[in-house]
Amino acid sequence: MSSLPTISTATLTKDLRLEWRSKDAINSMLFFALLVVVIFSFSFNPTAEESRQIAGGLVWVAFLFAAVVALNQTWARELRNQVLDAYRVSPAPANALFVAKAVGNFVFVSILEALMTPLFIVFYTLRALGPAWQLIPVAMLGTWALVVNGTFFAAMSIRTRSREIMLPLLLFPISIPALLSMVEGTSAILTGEASAKFWIVLLAVYDLVFTSVSLLLFESVLNAE
Amino acid sequence: MKDSKAAHQGAPFVAVENLTKQFGRFAALRGVSATFDGGRLHAILGDNGAGKTTLLRTLAGLIQPTRGTVTVLGSTDIRAVCDQLGYMAHPSLLYDEMSGMENLRYFARLYGIQDDERCAKAISAVKLDPELTRPVGQYSQGMRQRMSLARALIHDPKILLLDEPFSNVDIGSAREMVRLLESMRAAGKTIFVVTHQASLLDGAADEFVWMQAGQIVGRTRQLQPVEVR
Amino acid sequence: MKKAFPIFALLTLVLLSYALYEALVAAPTEQTMGEVQRIFYYHVPSAWTAFLLFLVNFVASIVYLLNRSDKADILALVTAEVGVVFCTVVLVTGPIWARPVWGIWWTWDLRLTLTLVLWLIYVSYLVLRRFSSGSQTPLMAAVLAVFGALDVPLVYFSIWYFRTQHPSPVIGRGGSLDPRMTRVLLINWAAFLCLALLVCWSRYRLERLKREVEETQALEALLEPKGVR
């Protein structure tokens, strides 16, 4: 029987190759995030002090919206020509597919964040007053939090009638604690007024809980007809 | 009809019993019971909505029946025998942006096959060129269906389940497909073909299974319209 | 069983009227807040009832995931529906109470925010049930219910910590409640629980009937003669 890491790697490689050829997800996601940044900076136009206060919220809301664009693409590719059926009739474990998709989305959203963060810094003249290195665990744990649930709920929402709209409706309420942690953690680091440790721990717990429950339940969702 | 070899060997090759499948307000199968012998080409015929595709997808393990049981190769858990099943649908089940070889290499991994040689052989077996770098999306419908067949055959399954393999395919390609299927049956495979182009299988299929309104209403050896009720 | 329902309905009605009398007339007027405090007898029992219903929803969803029982699915559906109604009552009565007492409609208080997030989660649960089709709805819904319930402690801790960083108007809940008030509160809770049970019960019966009808219709639809070819 084929093992999870082998199949995950094969699926991830396949997804990255397909994305490299079509660039569907990354292009629409990048442009969308750019639009959000520009519109936000028009609407708020803050001073340096104010932007430190609000940047955490702005950045993560922009990334959240952009991530939804990518997450919706995740399964669209598997639905074209009903390729998902070919996976389902094979002996490959369902979780291998989930892990590959979640890691793929993590890569896409991380690329987006790496490209958009400089833009935010330029537009909002940001400079962290707290320990800036802590932004890295906040970003990584936060991105995984969005992506793991997002990948799972995208797999659920493709089965519903209004596919694209369904994903944010499912994802946003559940993501509230993660989003609050990311926003508050980032603000704490930028303003240097409080410690972000609690938020990093909370994000880690969130990731642990929802990664486990996703792996536990994904097989039944994949095989629901 | 009573001359089958498998019937004497105890457990039937493929059997369904009292199979019912309900999709919300619509029942696609309504108590289907039948046994099918191994090493034969079974053609499943009927109008749209007769339940042909649902029956095939249930055999493939893609659909869980509402009631009733499916037995394949002596197992009621299809997951346990899924490496003995090859499934092909009307959509190609291939990634349009990748070449045939890239597609097969990926699907082979799902069955734990790391061997590129086998992928190339599967492509040659359906009369296509493994060296072709063109993405599958640019293939003609006939080529794509044959590549899809190669995908279903990659792990050398005992049973092939084909859903409308000839639709939208020109008559030449369709005849070519039928010849391929006949050679596979000769190699000992059991084949189920769902189609509404029954005439293509005249003389090729060992048995015609007629479905109507979610039930099997007749089974004949020759292609002839059945008297319904 | 058929008689139990009207009897229980009557009992609930009596209890509700008694609770209404107790809350509006018999209970003592609160010294600082005045008459508006009486909304407390609706606000708090609604919240407790809603939380209890969501707990039942969680348990029923797990039971569904374990044994795919239709009854567990219906129970999960009706408790979510009725729970959302009671939760809405909490969210509407909260600001009505807060405005005269604290001078603000809303504050990101721990309990208020938790209730709001719960409401959002279970509304998304109902939306999912509405928009997913046919036989897969129960599974999807049960999965989402598990995610939602696991989210609650995380929501609680995040808001708890958030609140310690952002001070907001002090909400005095200290001091013990007048024993007469406690009694009225408990009577009202009992009445609300009966009402919730009554609505769930009738909704449960309705949903079961609906599904039976659908199943019969699904089978009949297939039996209807089709146009002759």
XYZ file of C-alpha atoms in Angstrom:
683
model
C 0.000 0.000 0.000
C 1.207 3.465 -0.850
C 2.232 5.709 2.013
C 1.009 9.157 2.996
C 4.265 11.131 2.557
C 4.928 9.716 -0.936
C 1.458 10.513 -2.193
C 1.368 13.909 -0.493
C 4.651 14.818 -2.123
C 3.473 13.585 -5.525
C 0.223 15.546 -5.193
C 1.985 18.683 -3.994
C 4.485 18.491 -6.861
C 1.625 18.005 -9.302
C -0.283 21.001 -7.843
C 2.747 23.278 -7.933
C 3.424 22.242 -11.527
C -0.184 22.930 -12.523
C -0.130 26.259 -10.730
C 3.174 27.139 -12.385
C 1.606 26.464 -15.789
C -1.720 28.211 -15.283
C -0.873 30.702 -12.489
C -4.620 30.942 -11.820
C -4.536 31.140 -8.052
C -1.423 33.199 -7.473
C -2.224 35.905 -10.024
C -5.783 36.514 -8.915
C -4.722 36.362 -5.287
C -1.876 38.851 -5.725
C -3.956 41.328 -7.663
C -6.782 41.040 -5.172
C -4.471 41.687 -2.219
C -2.944 44.651 -4.040
C -6.407 46.123 -4.572
C -7.233 45.701 -0.908
C -4.011 47.424 0.171
C -4.575 50.381 -2.146
C -8.219 50.788 -1.182
C -7.419 50.560 2.509
C -4.712 53.187 2.293
C -7.089 55.523 0.406
C -9.803 55.080 2.989
C -7.677 55.459 6.105
C -4.617 57.505 5.169
C -3.215 57.305 8.689
C -0.233 58.884 10.434
C 2.695 56.674 11.461
C 1.420 56.351 15.017
C -2.113 55.468 13.960
C -0.946 52.954 11.387
C 0.902 51.023 14.071
C -2.383 50.706 15.890
C -4.458 49.605 12.922
C -1.909 47.870 10.657
C -2.324 44.479 12.363
C -5.996 44.494 11.501
C -5.533 45.794 7.958
C -2.767 43.394 7.009
C -4.545 40.297 8.214
C -7.926 41.195 6.826
C -6.276 41.800 3.447
C -4.471 38.446 3.632
C -7.625 36.692 4.756
C -9.596 37.982 1.771
C -6.801 37.142 -0.630
C -6.393 33.679 0.878
C -10.073 32.972 0.202
C -9.435 33.572 -3.507
C -6.654 30.973 -3.488
C -8.579 28.525 -1.314
C -11.506 28.550 -3.711
C -9.115 27.563 -6.511
C -7.751 24.592 -4.538
C -10.470 22.164 -5.370
C -11.699 23.770 -8.593
C -8.801 22.055 -10.373
C -9.861 18.676 -8.993
C -13.445 19.152 -10.076
C -12.608 19.909 -13.723
C -12.970 16.617 -15.626
C -14.004 15.058 -12.265
C -10.371 14.191 -11.526
C -11.242 13.871 -7.852
C -13.093 10.634 -8.692
C -9.835 9.146 -9.966
C -8.311 9.877 -6.569
C -11.301 8.491 -4.713
C -11.293 5.132 -6.514
C -7.584 4.681 -5.808
C -6.213 3.131 -2.596
C -4.403 6.409 -1.752
C -5.269 7.690 1.745
C -7.602 10.693 1.849
C -5.411 12.545 4.327
C -2.490 12.509 1.886
C -4.615 14.663 -0.416
C -5.590 16.976 2.430
C -2.025 17.435 3.628
C -0.833 18.161 0.079
C -3.579 20.724 -0.495
C -3.056 22.434 2.869
C 0.718 22.626 2.417
C 0.227 23.908 -1.153
C -2.083 26.643 0.075
C 0.359 27.476 2.847
C 3.052 27.960 0.214
C 0.799 30.156 -1.966
C -0.380 32.356 0.891
C 3.150 32.658 2.287
C 4.416 33.821 -1.099
C 1.614 36.356 -1.157
C 2.501 37.586 2.319
C 6.176 37.846 1.459
C 5.356 39.940 -1.602
C 2.697 42.131 0.003
C 4.394 42.907 3.309
C 6.917 45.336 1.738
C 3.992 47.150 0.106
C 2.259 47.538 3.441
C 5.468 48.827 4.990
C 5.807 51.417 2.224
C 2.196 52.566 2.225
C 1.853 52.757 5.986
C 5.472 53.620 6.882
C 5.571 50.826 9.425
C 8.320 50.136 11.916
C 7.982 47.686 14.773
C 8.625 49.081 18.247
C 8.459 45.633 19.855
C 10.506 42.485 19.117
C 10.073 42.211 15.339
C 11.254 38.580 15.096
C 8.046 37.532 16.847
C 6.163 38.553 13.721
C 7.517 35.404 12.066
C 5.849 32.874 14.414
C 2.669 34.982 14.375
C 2.645 34.986 10.570
C 3.469 31.304 10.158
C 1.085 29.981 12.797
C -1.591 32.433 11.657
C -1.252 31.472 8.015
C -1.470 27.785 8.858
C -4.572 28.515 10.961
C -6.296 30.157 7.981
C -5.096 27.600 5.483
C -5.855 24.383 7.354
C -9.475 25.300 8.029
C -9.767 27.044 4.680
C -8.654 23.950 2.776
C -11.067 21.822 4.755
C -14.040 24.141 4.330
C -13.252 24.647 0.650
C -13.600 20.884 0.248
C -16.998 21.180 1.902
C -18.181 24.254 0.034
C -17.504 22.778 -3.419
C -20.320 20.349 -2.633
C -22.823 23.133 -2.049
C -24.888 25.055 -4.553
C -23.209 28.444 -4.151
C -19.608 27.263 -4.025
C -17.560 30.433 -3.961
C -19.770 32.305 -1.522
C -20.035 29.410 0.880
C -16.346 29.288 1.828
C -16.106 32.645 3.658
C -19.462 31.990 5.324
C -18.062 28.801 6.859
C -14.497 29.934 7.371
C -14.856 33.388 8.937
C -16.911 32.540 12.056
C -14.658 29.618 12.971
C -11.539 31.723 12.306
C -12.497 34.519 14.701
C -10.168 33.414 17.533
C -7.285 32.888 15.096
C -7.877 36.205 13.402
C -8.118 38.012 16.731
C -4.837 36.400 17.793
C -3.071 37.417 14.578
C -4.357 40.983 14.687
C -3.718 41.508 18.380
C -0.365 39.737 18.264
C 0.792 41.862 15.337
C -0.430 45.076 16.959
C 1.278 44.176 20.215
C 4.577 43.700 18.389
C 4.243 46.828 16.257
C 3.318 49.131 19.109
C 5.631 47.403 21.580
C 3.079 48.064 24.325
C 2.264 44.486 25.228
C 3.625 40.977 24.868
C 2.501 38.819 21.956
C 3.353 35.570 23.745
C -0.206 34.723 24.743
C -1.381 35.157 21.157
C 1.387 32.959 19.770
C 0.506 30.204 22.215
C -3.187 30.536 21.417
C -2.450 30.300 17.688
C -0.362 27.182 18.278
C -3.204 25.580 20.225
C -5.693 26.597 17.535
C -3.486 25.048 14.836
C -3.068 21.857 16.812
C -6.800 21.446 17.506
C -7.978 22.120 13.972
C -5.201 20.236 12.195
C -6.097 17.161 14.244
C -9.825 17.434 13.724
C -9.347 18.078 9.986
C -7.237 14.957 9.608
C -9.800 13.026 11.602
C -12.786 14.082 9.503
C -11.420 14.729 6.017
C -11.944 11.214 4.745
C -15.678 11.317 5.421
C -15.975 14.712 3.713
C -14.029 13.524 0.662
C -16.238 10.477 0.294
C -19.542 12.244 0.884
C -21.481 12.135 -2.340
C -26.856 -18.691 -20.179
C -26.103 -21.297 -17.572
C -22.665 -22.175 -18.887
C -20.638 -19.722 -16.830
C -17.507 -21.004 -15.167
C -17.613 -18.622 -12.235
C -21.033 -19.807 -11.111
C -19.546 -23.129 -10.115
C -16.764 -21.622 -8.057
C -18.929 -20.526 -5.156
C -18.808 -16.773 -4.565
C -19.867 -14.700 -7.572
C -17.370 -12.330 -9.143
C -19.534 -9.253 -8.735
C -22.894 -9.255 -7.003
C -25.362 -6.650 -5.898
C -28.267 -7.348 -3.630
C -31.387 -5.269 -3.120
C -29.427 -2.139 -3.999
C -31.279 1.125 -3.373
C -29.849 4.609 -3.732
C -31.764 7.726 -2.907
C -30.551 11.238 -3.694
C -32.770 13.527 -1.653
C -36.096 13.566 -3.456
C -34.924 11.246 -6.172
C -34.243 7.515 -6.078
C -31.750 6.386 -8.703
C -31.728 2.702 -7.812
C -34.714 0.815 -6.538
C -33.845 -2.633 -5.265
C -31.379 -3.977 -7.824
C -30.244 -7.566 -7.356
C -27.922 -9.326 -9.794
C -24.778 -11.385 -10.068
C -22.181 -10.968 -12.795
C -19.608 -13.496 -13.971
C -15.898 -12.842 -14.321
C -14.009 -12.626 -17.592
C -16.907 -11.173 -19.534
C -17.965 -7.957 -21.166
C -21.241 -6.758 -19.663
C -23.014 -3.917 -21.447
C -25.408 -1.948 -19.255
C -28.088 -0.200 -21.301
C -31.080 2.010 -20.620
C -32.569 5.487 -20.933
C -31.272 8.560 -19.131
C -32.146 8.328 -15.455
C -32.489 4.553 -15.560
C -29.783 4.204 -12.910
C -26.941 2.844 -15.091
C -24.341 5.345 -13.970
C -25.404 5.102 -10.337
C -25.020 1.330 -10.488
C -21.545 1.636 -11.994
C -20.448 4.288 -9.493
C -21.699 2.114 -6.649
C -19.594 -0.771 -7.980
C -16.618 1.598 -8.106
C -17.172 2.554 -4.464
C -17.843 6.190 -5.352
C -21.388 5.979 -4.041
C -22.539 4.440 -0.799
C -25.869 2.659 -1.310
C -28.786 3.799 0.836
C -29.730 0.146 1.331
C -28.434 -3.167 0.061
C -24.977 -4.624 -0.420
C -22.329 -4.778 -3.119
C -19.915 -7.705 -3.244
C -16.826 -7.452 -5.438
C -14.374 -10.346 -5.556
C -15.899 -11.716 -2.371
C -15.550 -8.485 -0.411
C -18.378 -6.187 0.635
C -15.887 -3.435 1.452
C -14.986 -1.924 -1.894
C -12.131 0.085 -0.371
C -10.399 -3.237 0.342
C -10.463 -4.344 -3.313
C -10.173 -0.930 -4.983
C -6.756 -1.775 -6.440
C -8.553 -4.468 -8.489
C -10.988 -1.938 -9.964
C -10.325 0.410 -12.866
C -12.834 3.223 -13.323
C -13.355 5.408 -16.361
C -16.066 8.024 -16.724
C -17.311 10.235 -19.523
C -15.247 13.189 -18.210
C -11.620 12.279 -18.752
C -10.507 12.270 -15.075
C -7.227 13.751 -16.322
C -5.509 17.090 -15.748
C -5.843 19.096 -18.960
C -2.666 21.116 -18.358
C -0.339 18.111 -18.100
C 0.893 15.699 -20.756
C -0.351 12.119 -20.884
C 2.818 10.745 -19.367
C 2.771 13.304 -16.520
C -0.835 12.436 -15.787
C -0.202 8.709 -15.708
C 2.908 9.102 -13.598
C 0.827 10.908 -10.965
C -2.027 8.405 -10.988
C 0.440 5.511 -10.864
C 1.854 6.968 -7.615
C -1.622 6.745 -6.091
C -1.430 2.978 -6.565
C 2.128 2.868 -5.236
C 3.624 2.361 -8.704
C 6.931 4.245 -9.141
C 7.777 2.633 -12.453
C 7.800 4.934 -15.512
C 8.159 1.906 -17.774
C 4.700 0.707 -16.743
C 3.158 4.103 -17.495
C 4.717 4.084 -20.949
C 3.427 0.542 -21.556
C -0.098 1.516 -20.496
C -0.042 4.382 -22.983
C 1.264 2.175 -25.783
C -1.432 -0.381 -24.950
C -4.141 2.123 -25.939
C -2.263 2.985 -29.160
C -0.936 6.364 -28.053
C 2.614 7.696 -28.036
C 4.166 7.980 -24.545
C 6.569 10.626 -25.887
C 3.758 13.038 -26.704
C 4.422 16.250 -24.721
C 1.199 17.992 -25.743
C -1.076 18.674 -22.743
C -4.090 16.362 -22.587
C -6.411 19.364 -22.948
C -5.280 19.682 -26.591
C -5.998 16.038 -27.462
C -8.931 15.077 -29.648
C -11.876 13.562 -27.792
C -11.001 10.078 -29.058
C -7.382 10.359 -27.934
C -8.430 11.719 -24.575
C -10.825 8.814 -24.004
C -8.056 6.334 -24.825
C -5.681 8.138 -22.457
C -8.423 7.960 -19.859
C -8.634 4.213 -20.471
C -4.872 3.987 -19.982
C -5.320 5.744 -16.630
C -7.947 3.201 -15.594
C -5.599 0.367 -16.602
C -2.406 1.655 -15.022
C -2.549 -0.704 -12.012
C -3.651 -3.693 -14.117
C -7.053 -4.210 -12.423
C -9.139 -7.369 -12.770
C -12.338 -5.404 -13.281
C -12.915 -2.418 -15.564
C -15.856 -0.086 -15.015
C -16.482 2.198 -17.999
C -19.120 4.910 -18.025
C -20.086 6.141 -21.512
C -16.638 5.614 -23.033
C -17.885 6.255 -26.598
C -19.926 9.421 -26.256
C -18.729 12.396 -28.343
C -16.181 10.099 -29.967
C -16.123 9.686 -33.747
C -17.181 6.298 -35.036
C -13.662 5.217 -36.004
C -12.251 5.913 -32.549
C -15.236 4.216 -30.943
C -14.676 1.023 -33.001
C -11.014 1.181 -32.023
C -12.055 1.367 -28.348
C -14.318 -1.654 -28.758
C -11.435 -3.628 -30.266
C -9.272 -2.643 -27.274
C -11.984 -3.803 -24.889
C -12.314 -7.133 -26.697
C -8.574 -7.731 -26.423
C -8.692 -6.939 -22.712
C -11.505 -9.378 -22.162
C -9.445 -11.962 -24.014
C -6.678 -11.202 -21.508
C -9.079 -12.228 -18.734
C -10.476 -8.897 -17.560
C -14.061 -8.420 -16.513
C -15.554 -5.349 -18.148
C -18.694 -3.348 -17.411
C -19.662 -0.743 -20.008
C -22.470 1.722 -19.463
C -23.575 3.158 -22.778
C -26.531 4.291 -24.800
C -24.790 3.375 -28.047
C -25.574 -0.321 -27.726
C -25.070 -1.051 -31.422
C -21.334 -0.481 -31.066
C -21.134 -3.459 -28.736
C -23.273 -5.753 -30.884
C -21.310 -8.959 -31.177
C -18.643 -7.746 -28.759
C -20.487 -7.901 -25.450
C -21.228 -11.219 -23.775
C -24.337 -9.900 -22.176
C -26.693 -6.925 -22.382
C -28.202 -5.726 -19.108
C -31.263 -3.545 -19.585
C -32.156 -1.028 -16.908
C -35.261 1.037 -16.465
C -36.488 3.242 -13.636
C -33.788 2.127 -11.230
C -34.203 -1.595 -11.826
C -32.784 -4.306 -14.049
C -35.632 -5.280 -16.368
C -33.908 -7.821 -18.554
C -30.645 -9.559 -19.412
C -30.023 -10.884 -22.911
C -27.107 -12.463 -24.720
C -27.936 -10.803 -28.016
C -28.689 -7.177 -28.689
C -32.458 -7.134 -28.936
C -35.057 -4.861 -27.445
C -36.593 -6.364 -24.335
C -40.283 -6.655 -23.638
C -40.901 -4.415 -20.621
C -43.588 -5.655 -18.272
C -47.491 9.388 22.518
C -50.008 11.225 20.373
C -51.750 12.607 23.434
C -48.540 13.510 25.216
C -47.799 16.354 22.842
C -50.982 18.443 23.361
C -50.827 17.820 27.110
C -47.247 18.986 27.217
C -48.108 21.979 25.037
C -50.842 22.980 27.478
C -48.523 22.578 30.461
C -45.916 24.746 28.773
C -48.502 27.415 28.075
C -49.583 27.472 31.722
C -45.994 27.565 32.930
C -45.142 30.365 30.508
C -48.090 32.488 31.646
C -47.168 31.913 35.266
C -43.541 32.810 34.559
C -44.687 35.955 32.731
C -46.770 37.000 35.725
C -43.891 36.293 38.092
C -41.403 38.240 35.999
C -43.534 41.299 35.318
C -45.623 41.576 38.489
C -44.489 39.388 41.345
C -40.733 39.902 41.198
C -39.429 42.874 43.176
C -38.277 45.937 41.238
C -34.513 46.302 41.167
C -33.351 49.359 43.111
C -30.843 50.991 40.772
C -31.899 49.727 37.346
C -35.640 49.966 37.841
C -38.271 48.224 35.756
C -35.945 47.636 32.809
C -34.114 45.052 34.867
C -37.084 42.710 34.393
C -35.746 41.932 30.915
C -33.183 39.932 32.866
C -35.790 37.173 33.310
C -35.869 36.726 29.548
C -32.269 37.483 28.704
C -30.588 35.027 31.044
C -32.922 32.006 30.647
C -32.723 32.432 26.843
C -28.948 32.372 27.010
C -28.887 29.256 29.187
C -31.403 27.539 26.947
C -29.473 28.437 23.787
C -26.190 27.144 25.221
C -27.865 23.925 26.315
C -29.348 23.425 22.847
C -25.958 23.991 21.219
C -24.494 21.407 23.566
C -27.166 18.910 22.476
C -26.378 19.810 18.863
C -22.704 18.983 19.448
C -23.480 15.633 21.069
C -26.016 14.722 18.370
C -23.513 15.619 15.647
C -20.886 13.339 17.161
C -23.442 10.562 17.444
C -24.276 11.107 13.773
C -20.612 10.891 12.774
C -20.266 7.654 14.713
C -23.337 5.772 13.531
C -24.912 7.873 10.720
C -28.260 7.770 12.486
C -30.997 9.778 10.845
C -32.522 10.585 14.241
C -29.292 12.139 15.514
C -29.144 14.296 12.399
C -32.693 15.563 12.859
C -31.981 16.262 16.532
C -28.872 18.242 15.568
C -30.870 20.196 12.987
C -33.734 21.150 15.295
C -31.538 22.043 18.264
C -29.437 24.325 16.059
C -32.541 26.019 14.663
C -34.189 26.566 18.033
C -30.834 27.443 19.610
C -30.295 30.196 17.061
C -33.747 31.593 17.855
C -33.008 31.744 21.575
C -29.558 33.116 20.887
C -31.156 35.868 18.802
C -33.411 36.703 21.752
C -30.281 37.069 23.910
C -28.609 39.353 21.382
C -31.718 41.523 21.016
C -32.582 41.805 24.693
C -28.951 42.443 25.678
C -28.632 45.880 24.023
C -32.185 46.846 25.098
C -31.085 46.233 28.652
C -27.613 47.718 28.238
C -28.701 51.050 26.736
C -30.622 52.460 29.771
C -28.335 50.821 32.326
C -24.824 51.378 30.956
C -25.641 54.089 28.438
C -24.309 52.040 25.515
C -25.931 49.549 23.177
C -23.016 47.201 22.872
C -19.733 46.422 24.521
C -17.162 43.751 23.714
C -17.884 42.074 26.997
C -16.777 38.442 27.275
C -20.246 36.973 27.540
C -21.803 39.205 24.886
C -19.019 38.576 22.408
C -19.026 34.845 23.019
C -22.776 34.792 22.404
C -22.368 36.796 19.215
C -19.667 34.448 17.881
C -21.778 31.418 18.795
C -24.682 32.956 16.930
C -22.468 33.509 13.865
C -21.179 29.937 13.955
C -24.614 28.381 14.196
C -26.102 30.675 11.572
C -23.332 29.517 9.224
C -24.288 25.969 10.206
C -27.887 26.601 9.148
C -26.752 28.303 5.923
C -24.648 25.249 5.101
C -27.612 22.970 5.694
C -29.698 25.155 3.435
C -27.233 25.249 0.553
C -25.746 21.771 0.481
C -27.710 19.321 -1.518
C -29.345 16.050 -0.757
C -27.764 13.129 0.944
C -24.505 14.800 1.943
C -26.097 17.565 4.051
C -26.140 15.634 7.357
C -22.473 14.730 7.138
C -21.301 18.233 6.201
C -23.439 19.748 8.934
C -22.201 17.326 11.580
C -18.602 18.036 10.630
C -19.156 21.786 10.838
C -20.901 21.399 14.207
C -17.810 19.638 15.578
C -15.556 22.419 14.275
C -17.871 25.035 15.751
C -18.055 23.426 19.168
C -14.272 23.002 19.349
C -13.943 26.659 18.467
C -15.913 27.813 21.512
C -13.151 27.415 24.153
C -10.691 29.117 21.799
C -13.100 31.993 21.268
C -13.563 32.203 25.031
C -9.843 32.453 25.804
C -9.087 34.872 22.992
C -11.829 37.251 24.083
C -10.940 36.836 27.737
C -7.369 37.925 27.053
C -8.477 40.603 24.593
C -10.738 42.033 27.291
C -7.933 42.253 29.845
C -6.012 44.433 27.391
C -8.854 46.726 26.376
C -10.773 47.981 29.391
C -14.424 48.749 28.746
C -17.254 49.993 30.961
C -17.382 48.184 34.257
C -20.302 45.811 34.328
C -21.320 45.258 37.884
C -22.615 41.784 38.375
C -21.197 41.485 41.852
C -23.385 41.050 44.861
C -25.806 38.240 45.420
C -29.182 38.130 43.780
C -32.314 38.652 45.872
C -33.658 35.137 46.649
C -37.062 36.146 45.229
C -35.320 37.148 41.999
C -33.486 33.826 41.865
C -36.802 32.024 42.220
C -38.397 34.001 39.384
C -35.307 33.457 37.258
C -35.482 29.701 37.747
C -39.213 29.593 37.038
C -38.599 31.481 33.825
C -35.793 29.183 32.877
C -38.024 26.164 33.455
C -40.702 27.754 31.283
C -38.209 28.563 28.528
C -36.785 25.065 28.616
C -40.281 23.619 28.245
C -40.946 25.971 25.356
C -37.677 24.978 23.682
C -38.452 21.312 24.194
C -41.943 21.790 22.792
C -40.706 23.558 19.656
C -37.912 21.029 19.156
C -40.342 18.197 19.582
C -42.829 19.443 17.026
C -40.021 20.430 14.657
C -38.533 16.957 15.063
C -41.846 15.315 14.201
C -42.312 17.606 11.219
C -38.819 16.898 9.902
C -39.278 13.138 10.248
C -42.561 13.300 8.359
C -40.956 15.450 5.684
C -38.183 12.925 5.168
C -40.597 10.003 5.043
C -42.649 11.820 2.413
C -39.535 12.606 0.413
C -38.420 9.003 0.451
C -41.819 7.782 -0.691
C -41.960 10.425 -3.400
C -38.483 9.492 -4.568
C -39.484 5.874 -5.021
C -42.788 6.774 -6.655
C -41.179 9.204 -9.071
C -39.264 6.314 -10.565
C -42.356 4.162 -10.896
C -44.259 6.640 -13.026
C -44.437 5.441 -16.614
C -42.153 7.322 -18.949
C -42.880 8.471 -22.463
C -42.781 5.551 -24.902
C -39.918 5.666 -27.337
